[in-house]
Coordinates of C-alpha atoms in Angstrom, one line a residue:
M18 CA 26.4 -8.3 1.8
K19 CA 26.1 -5.7 -0.9
K20 CA 29.2 -7.0 -2.7
R21 CA 27.8 -10.5 -2.6
R22 CA 24.5 -9.3 -4.0
L23 CA 26.1 -7.6 -6.9
S24 CA 28.3 -10.5 -7.7
L25 CA 25.3 -12.7 -8.1
L26 CA 23.5 -10.4 -10.5
L27 CA 24.8 -12.2 -13.6
T28 CA 23.5 -15.6 -12.3
A29 CA 20.3 -14.3 -10.7
A30 CA 18.1 -15.9 -13.3
M31 CA 19.4 -19.3 -12.6
L32 CA 19.2 -18.8 -8.8
A33 CA 15.6 -17.4 -8.8
G34 CA 13.9 -20.7 -8.9
T35 CA 15.9 -22.2 -6.1
L36 CA 15.5 -19.1 -3.9
A37 CA 11.8 -19.0 -4.5
G38 CA 11.5 -22.6 -3.4
C39 CA 13.3 -21.9 -0.1
S40 CA 11.1 -18.9 0.7
S41 CA 8.0 -20.7 -0.4
A42 CA 8.2 -23.3 2.3
K43 CA 8.2 -20.6 4.9
G44 CA 5.3 -18.7 3.3
T45 CA 3.3 -21.9 3.1
A46 CA 3.8 -22.8 6.7
E47 CA 2.9 -19.4 8.0
T48 CA -0.1 -18.8 5.9
S49 CA -1.5 -22.3 6.1
A50 CA -1.2 -22.1 9.9
A51 CA -3.1 -18.9 9.9
A52 CA -5.8 -20.3 7.7
S53 CA -6.1 -23.5 9.9
T54 CA -6.3 -21.4 13.0
A55 CA -9.1 -19.3 11.5
A56 CA -11.0 -22.4 10.3
T57 CA -10.7 -24.1 13.7
E58 CA -11.9 -21.0 15.5
T59 CA -14.8 -20.7 13.1
E60 CA -16.0 -24.2 14.2
T61 CA -15.6 -23.3 17.8
K62 CA -17.8 -20.2 17.3
A63 CA -20.4 -22.2 15.4
A64 CA -20.7 -24.5 18.4
G65 CA -22.0 -21.5 20.5
A66 CA -24.4 -20.4 17.8
E67 CA -27.4 -20.8 20.2
E68 CA -26.3 -17.5 21.9
T69 CA -26.9 -15.5 18.8
A70 CA -30.2 -14.5 17.1
A71 CA -29.4 -16.3 13.9
P72 CA -27.1 -19.2 13.0
V73 CA -23.5 -18.2 12.4
E74 CA -22.5 -21.0 10.0
S75 CA -22.6 -20.2 6.2
V76 CA -23.1 -22.9 3.7
Y77 CA -21.9 -21.9 0.2
P78 CA -23.4 -21.4 -2.3
L79 CA -26.1 -19.5 -0.4
G80 CA -29.8 -20.1 -1.2
S81 CA -31.7 -18.0 -3.7
G82 CA -32.0 -14.3 -3.1
G83 CA -32.0 -10.9 -4.7
Q84 CA -29.2 -9.3 -6.6
M85 CA -26.5 -7.3 -4.7
Q86 CA -25.1 -4.1 -6.0
Y87 CA -21.4 -3.7 -5.3
W88 CA -19.7 -0.4 -6.0
C89 CA -15.9 -0.3 -6.4
E90 CA -13.1 1.2 -8.4
L91 CA -11.9 -1.0 -11.3
T92 CA -8.1 -1.2 -11.0
S93 CA -6.1 -0.5 -14.1
T94 CA -4.8 -4.1 -14.4
V95 CA -8.4 -5.2 -14.8
S96 CA -9.7 -2.4 -16.9
S97 CA -7.0 -3.0 -19.5
N98 CA -9.0 -6.1 -20.6
Y99 CA -12.4 -6.0 -18.9
A100 CA -15.1 -3.3 -18.6
N101 CA -16.6 -4.8 -15.5
L102 CA -15.3 -6.9 -12.6
G103 CA -18.3 -9.2 -13.2
D104 CA -16.9 -10.1 -16.6
T105 CA -13.7 -11.5 -15.2
P106 CA -13.2 -15.1 -14.3
F107 CA -12.7 -13.9 -10.8
G108 CA -16.0 -12.1 -10.7
K109 CA -17.9 -14.9 -12.3
G110 CA -16.3 -17.5 -10.0
W111 CA -17.1 -15.4 -6.8
M112 CA -20.8 -15.3 -7.8
E113 CA -20.8 -19.0 -8.6
R114 CA -19.1 -20.0 -5.3
T115 CA -21.2 -17.8 -3.1
G116 CA -24.5 -18.2 -5.0
V117 CA -25.0 -14.4 -5.0
D118 CA -25.8 -12.5 -8.2
I119 CA -23.6 -9.4 -8.0
Q120 CA -24.1 -6.3 -10.1
F121 CA -20.7 -4.5 -10.1
L122 CA -20.8 -0.8 -10.5
H123 CA -17.6 1.2 -11.3
P124 CA -17.0 4.9 -11.3
P125 CA -15.1 6.3 -14.4
S126 CA -11.3 6.1 -14.1
G127 CA -9.9 8.9 -12.0
Q128 CA -13.4 9.9 -10.7
L129 CA -13.7 7.8 -7.6
K130 CA -14.3 10.5 -5.0
E131 CA -16.4 12.7 -7.3
Q132 CA -18.7 9.8 -8.1
F133 CA -18.8 8.8 -4.5
S134 CA -20.1 12.3 -3.6
L135 CA -22.7 12.1 -6.3
I136 CA -24.0 8.8 -5.0
L137 CA -24.3 10.1 -1.5
A138 CA -26.1 13.2 -2.7
D139 CA -28.6 11.1 -4.6
G140 CA -29.2 8.9 -1.5
N141 CA -30.0 5.7 -3.5
L142 CA -27.0 3.8 -2.4
P143 CA -25.7 0.4 -3.7
D144 CA -25.8 -2.4 -1.2
L145 CA -22.1 -2.6 -0.8
M146 CA -19.5 0.1 -1.3
E147 CA -15.7 -0.4 -1.4
Y148 CA -13.9 2.7 -0.3
N149 CA -11.3 4.1 2.1
W150 CA -13.7 5.1 4.9
V151 CA -10.8 6.1 7.2
T152 CA -9.2 8.8 5.1
D153 CA -11.7 9.6 2.3
Y154 CA -15.0 10.0 4.1
P155 CA -15.2 13.5 5.7
G156 CA -15.3 12.8 9.4
G157 CA -14.3 9.2 9.1
P158 CA -16.2 5.9 9.4
E159 CA -18.0 6.9 12.7
K160 CA -19.4 10.0 10.9
A161 CA -20.5 7.8 8.0
I162 CA -22.5 5.7 10.5
K163 CA -24.0 8.7 12.2
D164 CA -24.8 10.2 8.8
G165 CA -26.9 7.2 8.0
V166 CA -24.7 6.1 5.1
I167 CA -23.3 2.8 6.4
L168 CA -24.3 0.3 9.0
P169 CA -22.3 -0.6 12.2
L170 CA -21.3 -4.2 11.8
N171 CA -20.9 -5.5 15.4
D172 CA -24.1 -7.5 15.6
I173 CA -23.9 -8.4 11.9
I174 CA -20.5 -9.9 12.3
D175 CA -21.6 -11.8 15.4
K176 CA -24.6 -13.3 13.6
Y177 CA -23.5 -13.8 10.0
C178 CA -19.7 -13.7 9.7
P179 CA -18.0 -16.6 11.5
N180 CA -14.9 -16.5 9.3
L181 CA -14.1 -12.8 9.9
K182 CA -15.0 -13.1 13.6
A183 CA -12.6 -16.0 14.0
Y184 CA -9.8 -14.1 12.2
L185 CA -10.3 -11.0 14.4
D186 CA -10.4 -13.1 17.6
A187 CA -7.1 -14.6 16.6
N188 CA -5.6 -11.2 15.6
P189 CA -6.4 -8.6 18.3
D190 CA -4.0 -6.0 16.8
I191 CA -6.0 -6.1 13.6
D192 CA -9.2 -6.1 15.5
R193 CA -8.3 -2.8 17.1
M194 CA -7.3 -1.3 13.8
I195 CA -10.6 -1.9 12.0
K196 CA -12.9 -0.4 14.7
T197 CA -13.8 3.2 15.4
D198 CA -13.0 4.9 18.7
D199 CA -16.6 4.2 19.7
G200 CA -16.0 0.5 19.2
N201 CA -18.0 0.1 16.0
Y202 CA -16.9 -2.2 13.2
Y203 CA -17.8 -0.5 9.9
S204 CA -16.4 -2.5 7.0
F205 CA -15.0 -5.8 5.7
P206 CA -11.2 -4.9 5.6
F207 CA -8.3 -5.4 3.3
I208 CA -5.6 -6.9 5.4
R209 CA -1.9 -7.5 4.5
G210 CA -1.5 -10.9 6.1
D211 CA 2.3 -11.0 6.3
D212 CA 5.1 -8.6 7.3
R213 CA 6.7 -9.1 3.9
L214 CA 3.7 -7.5 2.3
L215 CA 4.3 -4.2 4.2
N216 CA 7.5 -3.2 2.5
T217 CA 6.7 -2.9 -1.2
I218 CA 8.1 0.5 -2.1
G219 CA 11.7 1.7 -1.9
L220 CA 14.9 2.9 -3.7
M221 CA 16.2 1.1 -6.7
L222 CA 19.1 1.8 -9.1
R223 CA 20.9 0.4 -12.1
A224 CA 22.8 -2.7 -10.9
D225 CA 24.6 -3.2 -14.3
W226 CA 25.9 0.4 -14.0
L227 CA 27.2 -0.3 -10.5
V228 CA 29.1 -3.3 -11.8
D229 CA 30.6 -1.4 -14.7
L230 CA 31.7 1.4 -12.4
G231 CA 33.0 -0.8 -9.6
Q232 CA 30.5 0.7 -7.2
E233 CA 28.5 -1.0 -4.5
V234 CA 24.8 -0.6 -3.5
P235 CA 24.8 2.7 -1.6
E236 CA 24.0 2.6 2.1
T237 CA 24.7 6.2 3.2
M238 CA 23.9 9.6 1.9
D239 CA 27.6 10.0 0.9
D240 CA 27.4 6.7 -0.9
W241 CA 24.4 8.0 -2.9
H242 CA 26.2 11.2 -3.8
T243 CA 29.2 9.3 -5.1
V244 CA 27.0 6.9 -7.1
L245 CA 24.8 9.5 -8.6
T246 CA 27.8 11.6 -9.5
A247 CA 29.3 8.6 -11.3
F248 CA 26.0 8.0 -13.1
K249 CA 26.1 11.6 -14.4
E250 CA 29.8 11.9 -15.3
K251 CA 30.6 8.3 -16.5
K252 CA 27.3 7.0 -17.7
G253 CA 26.0 10.2 -19.2
A254 CA 22.8 10.2 -17.2
A255 CA 21.2 13.6 -17.6
A256 CA 18.9 13.0 -14.6
P257 CA 20.7 10.5 -12.4
Y258 CA 17.8 10.3 -9.8
T259 CA 14.3 10.8 -11.0
F260 CA 10.8 10.4 -9.4
E261 CA 7.5 12.2 -9.7
Y262 CA 7.2 14.7 -6.9
T263 CA 3.5 15.0 -7.7
N264 CA 2.8 11.4 -6.7
G265 CA 1.0 11.8 -3.3
Q266 CA 2.1 8.2 -2.3
Y267 CA 5.7 9.3 -2.4
L268 CA 5.3 12.8 -1.0
T269 CA 5.2 11.5 2.6
S270 CA 7.7 8.7 2.1
D271 CA 10.8 10.2 0.7
P272 CA 13.6 7.7 1.7
F273 CA 16.3 10.4 1.6
A274 CA 14.4 12.3 4.4
Y275 CA 14.5 9.1 6.5
A276 CA 18.3 9.5 6.7
Y277 CA 17.7 12.6 8.8
G278 CA 15.3 11.0 11.1
T279 CA 12.1 12.5 9.7
N280 CA 9.6 12.4 6.9
R281 CA 7.3 14.9 5.2
S282 CA 4.1 14.2 7.3
F283 CA 2.9 12.9 10.6
Y284 CA 4.8 10.1 12.4
L285 CA 5.1 8.5 15.8
G286 CA 8.0 9.8 17.8
S287 CA 10.1 7.9 20.3
D288 CA 8.1 9.8 23.0
G289 CA 4.9 8.1 21.9
K290 CA 3.5 11.4 20.5
V291 CA 2.6 12.4 17.0
H292 CA 5.1 14.7 15.2
F293 CA 5.0 16.6 11.9
G294 CA 8.3 15.8 10.1
A295 CA 8.2 18.7 7.6
A296 CA 8.5 21.2 10.4
E297 CA 11.5 19.7 12.1
E298 CA 15.3 20.4 12.0
G299 CA 15.9 17.0 10.3
Y300 CA 13.7 18.2 7.4
K301 CA 15.9 21.3 7.0
Q302 CA 19.0 19.0 6.8
F303 CA 17.2 16.9 4.2
L304 CA 16.3 19.9 2.1
T305 CA 19.9 21.2 2.4
T306 CA 21.2 18.0 0.8
M307 CA 18.5 17.9 -1.9
A308 CA 19.3 21.5 -2.8
Q309 CA 22.9 20.6 -3.2
W310 CA 22.1 17.5 -5.3
Y311 CA 19.7 19.5 -7.5
S312 CA 22.3 22.3 -8.1
E313 CA 24.8 19.6 -9.1
G314 CA 22.4 18.0 -11.6
L315 CA 22.0 14.8 -9.6
L316 CA 18.3 15.2 -9.3
D317 CA 15.9 15.3 -12.3
Q318 CA 15.5 19.0 -13.1
D319 CA 11.9 18.3 -14.2
I320 CA 11.0 16.8 -10.8
A321 CA 8.1 19.2 -10.1
T322 CA 6.1 18.2 -13.1
L323 CA 7.0 14.6 -13.9
K324 CA 4.3 11.9 -14.4
S325 CA 4.8 8.2 -14.0
D326 CA 5.1 7.5 -17.7
Q327 CA 7.9 10.1 -18.0
V328 CA 9.8 8.5 -15.1
S329 CA 9.4 5.1 -16.7
A330 CA 10.8 6.4 -20.0
K331 CA 13.8 8.0 -18.3
M332 CA 14.5 4.9 -16.2
T333 CA 14.4 2.5 -19.3
N334 CA 16.3 4.6 -21.8
G335 CA 19.4 5.6 -19.8
I336 CA 18.5 9.2 -18.9
S337 CA 18.2 8.2 -15.3
G338 CA 19.8 5.5 -13.2
A339 CA 17.9 5.6 -9.9
S340 CA 14.4 6.1 -8.7
M341 CA 11.9 4.8 -6.1
G342 CA 8.7 2.8 -6.4
Q343 CA 7.2 -0.6 -6.2
A344 CA 9.1 -3.8 -6.8
G345 CA 6.3 -5.1 -9.1
S346 CA 5.0 -2.3 -11.2
R347 CA 8.3 -0.5 -11.4
M348 CA 11.3 -2.7 -10.9
G349 CA 9.7 -5.6 -12.7
T350 CA 8.1 -3.5 -15.5
W351 CA 11.1 -1.3 -16.1
T352 CA 13.4 -4.3 -16.3
A353 CA 11.2 -6.2 -18.8
A354 CA 10.8 -3.1 -21.0
A355 CA 14.5 -2.2 -21.0
Q356 CA 15.8 -5.7 -21.6
T357 CA 14.1 -5.9 -25.0
S358 CA 16.8 -3.6 -26.3
N359 CA 19.5 -3.9 -23.5
P360 CA 19.7 -7.5 -22.1
S361 CA 22.3 -6.4 -19.5
Y362 CA 19.8 -4.0 -17.9
K363 CA 19.3 -4.8 -14.2
L364 CA 17.9 -2.9 -11.2
V365 CA 18.7 -3.6 -7.6
A366 CA 17.0 -2.5 -4.4
A367 CA 18.9 -0.2 -2.0
P368 CA 18.1 0.0 1.8
P369 CA 16.8 3.1 3.5
P370 CA 19.9 5.4 3.7
T371 CA 21.7 6.5 6.8
L372 CA 24.2 9.2 7.6
K373 CA 26.9 6.8 9.0
K374 CA 28.1 3.4 7.6
G375 CA 26.9 0.4 9.5
E376 CA 23.9 2.2 11.2
K377 CA 20.4 0.9 10.9
A378 CA 17.9 3.4 9.4
E379 CA 15.6 4.7 12.1
F380 CA 12.9 5.5 9.5
G381 CA 11.7 3.4 6.5
Q382 CA 8.8 2.9 4.1
I383 CA 6.3 0.6 5.7
E384 CA 2.5 0.2 5.8
N385 CA 0.1 -0.9 8.4
P386 CA -1.5 -4.3 7.9
Y387 CA -4.7 -2.4 7.7
S388 CA -4.7 1.1 6.0
G389 CA -8.4 1.5 5.3
R390 CA -8.2 1.2 1.6
A391 CA -10.6 -1.1 -0.3
S392 CA -12.8 -1.8 2.7
V393 CA -16.4 -2.7 2.0
A394 CA -19.2 -1.3 4.0
I395 CA -22.9 -2.4 4.0
T396 CA -25.0 0.7 3.3
T397 CA -28.3 1.7 4.8
S398 CA -29.9 1.1 1.5
C399 CA -29.2 -2.7 1.7
K400 CA -32.4 -4.7 2.0
D401 CA -30.9 -8.1 2.7
I402 CA -28.2 -7.5 5.3
E403 CA -27.7 -11.2 6.1
R404 CA -27.0 -12.1 2.4
A405 CA -24.6 -9.1 2.0
A406 CA -22.7 -10.1 5.2
R407 CA -22.4 -13.8 4.2
L408 CA -21.3 -12.8 0.8
M409 CA -18.5 -10.7 2.2
D410 CA -17.6 -13.3 4.9
Y411 CA -16.7 -15.9 2.3
A412 CA -13.3 -14.3 1.6
Y413 CA -12.2 -14.7 5.2
G414 CA -12.7 -18.5 5.3
E415 CA -10.2 -21.0 4.0
K416 CA -11.8 -21.6 0.6
G417 CA -12.4 -17.9 0.1
H418 CA -8.8 -17.1 1.1
M419 CA -7.5 -19.4 -1.5
Y420 CA -9.9 -18.1 -4.1
F421 CA -9.1 -14.4 -3.6
N422 CA -5.4 -15.0 -3.6
F423 CA -4.9 -17.8 -6.1
G424 CA -8.1 -18.2 -8.1
I425 CA -9.4 -21.4 -9.6
E426 CA -7.5 -24.6 -8.7
G427 CA -6.5 -26.5 -11.8
E428 CA -6.8 -23.4 -13.9
S429 CA -5.0 -20.4 -12.4
Y430 CA -3.1 -22.5 -9.8
T431 CA -2.3 -26.0 -8.8
M432 CA -1.0 -27.4 -5.5
V433 CA 2.6 -28.5 -5.8
E434 CA 3.9 -30.0 -2.6
D435 CA 1.2 -28.2 -0.6
Y436 CA 2.1 -24.9 -2.2
P437 CA -0.4 -23.0 -4.4
T438 CA 1.5 -22.5 -7.6
Y439 CA 0.3 -20.3 -10.4
T440 CA 0.0 -22.0 -13.7
D441 CA 1.3 -20.8 -17.1
L442 CA -2.1 -19.2 -17.6
I443 CA -0.9 -16.6 -15.1
M444 CA 2.9 -16.7 -15.3
N445 CA 3.3 -17.2 -19.1
N446 CA -0.1 -16.1 -20.4
P447 CA -0.9 -17.6 -23.8
D448 CA -2.5 -14.3 -24.9
G449 CA 0.6 -12.4 -24.0
L450 CA -0.9 -10.7 -20.9
P451 CA 1.6 -9.3 -18.4
V452 CA 1.6 -11.3 -15.1
S453 CA -0.1 -8.4 -13.3
Q454 CA -3.0 -8.4 -15.8
A455 CA -3.3 -12.2 -15.9
M456 CA -3.4 -12.3 -12.1
S457 CA -6.0 -9.5 -11.9
A458 CA -8.4 -11.5 -14.2
Y459 CA -8.5 -14.4 -11.7
I460 CA -7.6 -13.0 -8.3
R461 CA -7.6 -9.9 -6.2
G462 CA -4.4 -10.9 -4.4
N463 CA -2.2 -8.7 -6.5
Y464 CA -4.0 -5.5 -5.7
N465 CA -6.5 -5.2 -2.8
G466 CA -10.1 -5.8 -1.7
P467 CA -12.1 -7.3 1.2
F468 CA -9.8 -10.3 2.1
V469 CA -6.5 -11.2 3.8
Q470 CA -3.6 -11.0 1.4
D471 CA -1.3 -14.0 1.2
A472 CA 2.5 -13.6 0.9
R473 CA 2.7 -16.7 -1.3
Y474 CA 1.2 -14.5 -4.1
L475 CA 4.1 -12.1 -3.8
E476 CA 6.7 -14.8 -3.8
Q477 CA 5.5 -15.7 -7.3
Y478 CA 4.6 -12.3 -8.6
Y479 CA 8.2 -11.3 -8.0
T480 CA 9.8 -13.3 -10.7
L481 CA 13.3 -11.6 -10.6
Y482 CA 15.9 -12.4 -8.0
E483 CA 16.3 -8.7 -7.3
Q484 CA 12.6 -8.3 -6.7
K485 CA 12.6 -11.2 -4.2
E486 CA 15.2 -9.4 -2.2
T487 CA 13.2 -6.2 -1.8
P488 CA 11.1 -7.0 1.3
E489 CA 14.3 -7.7 3.3
V490 CA 16.3 -4.8 1.8
W491 CA 13.5 -2.2 2.1
G492 CA 12.4 -3.5 5.4
D493 CA 15.9 -3.0 7.0
S494 CA 14.9 -0.2 9.3
N495 CA 13.2 0.7 12.5
G496 CA 10.4 2.3 10.5
K497 CA 7.6 0.2 12.1
A498 CA 8.3 2.0 15.4
H499 CA 7.4 5.4 13.8
L500 CA 4.3 4.2 11.9
L501 CA 1.1 5.8 13.0
P502 CA -1.8 3.3 13.4
P503 CA -5.0 4.1 11.5
I504 CA -6.2 6.7 13.9
T505 CA -9.4 8.7 13.3
P506 CA -10.3 12.2 14.5
T507 CA -13.9 12.7 15.7
S508 CA -16.4 14.0 13.1
E509 CA -16.1 17.4 14.7
E510 CA -12.3 17.3 14.7
S511 CA -12.1 16.0 11.2
K512 CA -13.5 19.1 9.4
E513 CA -11.2 21.4 11.4
F514 CA -8.2 19.1 10.8
S515 CA -8.9 18.9 7.0
T516 CA -9.1 22.6 6.7
I517 CA -5.8 23.1 8.5
M518 CA -3.9 20.4 6.8
N519 CA -5.1 21.3 3.3
E520 CA -3.5 24.7 3.7
I521 CA -0.4 23.4 5.4
N522 CA 0.3 20.6 2.9
T523 CA -0.1 22.9 -0.1
Y524 CA 2.3 25.3 1.5
R525 CA 4.8 22.6 2.5
D526 CA 4.8 21.2 -1.0
E527 CA 5.4 24.6 -2.6
M528 CA 8.1 25.6 -0.2
T529 CA 9.9 22.2 -0.4
L530 CA 10.4 22.7 -4.1
K531 CA 11.5 26.3 -3.6
F532 CA 14.1 25.2 -1.1
M533 CA 15.3 22.4 -3.3
F534 CA 15.5 24.6 -6.4
G535 CA 17.3 27.3 -4.5
T536 CA 14.7 30.0 -5.3
E537 CA 14.1 30.3 -1.5
S538 CA 17.1 30.4 0.9
L539 CA 17.1 27.8 3.6
D540 CA 17.8 30.7 5.9
K541 CA 14.1 31.2 5.7
F542 CA 13.3 27.7 7.1
D543 CA 12.4 29.1 10.5
D544 CA 9.9 31.5 8.9
Y545 CA 8.5 28.6 6.9
V546 CA 7.9 26.7 10.2
K547 CA 6.4 29.7 11.8
N548 CA 4.0 30.2 8.9
M549 CA 2.8 26.6 9.3
E550 CA 2.3 27.2 13.0
N551 CA 0.2 30.3 12.2
M552 CA -1.9 28.1 9.9
G553 CA -2.8 25.9 12.8
L554 CA -0.1 23.2 12.9
D555 CA -0.2 23.0 16.7
R556 CA -3.9 22.4 16.7
A557 CA -3.5 19.7 14.0
L558 CA -1.0 17.9 16.2
E559 CA -3.3 18.3 19.2
I560 CA -6.1 16.6 17.2
Q561 CA -3.8 13.8 16.0
N562 CA -2.5 13.1 19.5
A563 CA -6.0 13.0 20.9
A564 CA -7.0 10.5 18.2
L565 CA -3.9 8.5 19.0
E566 CA -4.8 8.4 22.7
R567 CA -8.3 7.2 21.9
Y568 CA -6.9 4.6 19.6
N569 CA -4.5 3.3 22.3
S570 CA -7.5 3.0 24.6
R571 CA -9.6 0.9 22.2

């Protein structure tokens, strides 16, 4: 398969349109079916409206009412061109379609958590706050409810949110994810609505170099060693493999650790219990390999301090030939940048590596459909709860789903054979905006927010043949079996857990680098594990397993 993939590289541009058309039909059928199911179930719920204290149907635009304050982070693909989400075509259209005047409030870039804390201390909360209530609120969402910061949404969803209620009724696995252990709904969630949206990060390397060197896409750790050595010795790559170790998103998802049956953080073991990968024998084996590669100059020697812009520069100017990251913001961006001076430049995805040829990787990079990010809660300061709820429910209906994922029909997309197809305003923006920025002006589908993400956005966002392959290539593992669901410690456990893991994670990261750099002998690995145990690792695992047991009982 890898040989065939490489042989197609030179004709990928011609094939891309055909392949997109094939995958599009599948995406259309799946997503349209889901939307139809939700719409049908909404009508069924509406028929039983007499049982609730208020009518469940929403007619948009809503009637007159007061302004809603909506606090959220402004993503970089929006802030590059707009100071406020309300200034974008998306923000204006959302207000027009729902009939709600929204005042968008944004924390300064890079100050999300600091500004969140300041708002809470002040006590005068916006009506709606978009945040990761699972991981970033001390004590989790149930604690936020008990603290009087946000409202439980159970009765609110029953009364005012027929679209979200229908979706949750049709998707019980998602329903379980977005509740607390006490059974409280707490936010309007961001949901990845297709398995293809769960594998968006992975290994990638220079396909043009592989062709020149007569090499194939590496599958095993030995393959990787051979390829990286060839990049160094025959392509003059000073840092054959590069990535920013400081990026928290990658700290827990190193694909080379997966080859040894572990990762750097918590995972679900085959015994159904929570494990901490960085304290296991497999992690020692991973570090042994990384230390060897580092000593041979196969890993970037500046790995401890690299930032994303430095990694980008190395990947596009020939200093490096392999890295990891997203198919869109990395593979696509790097390819476009490099091809301005080197038209033959191509990147190709590599599967999660194994130790033996032909084996399927046990671990892999994968996300839950619901991770907690970009979920919107109604705060206790909100005076018009019904209006806030109906505003948020819009995105989970059929019209809202299309609007959040594709924007304005006839402007940002048109229907082509029942498939929502982005126009040249998005794909070939007349003002020269990159696709990511043009999309972010009209939709939220290409980042996140309170809606169900549609895979048909991704089919078009990935314009390169090599990008379109990534969901299948990066998803070629049993990683889903080891993915922890969005479990939540109790408010009492959370403070203890945070204290323990802040110390352990800092120590893990420091020692990982020392082991890789050879400044600390791997003979000391047992001491390293013992030190983490002394810091409370066993108690942290006890808390995690208790939270998992409660989650499984929801």
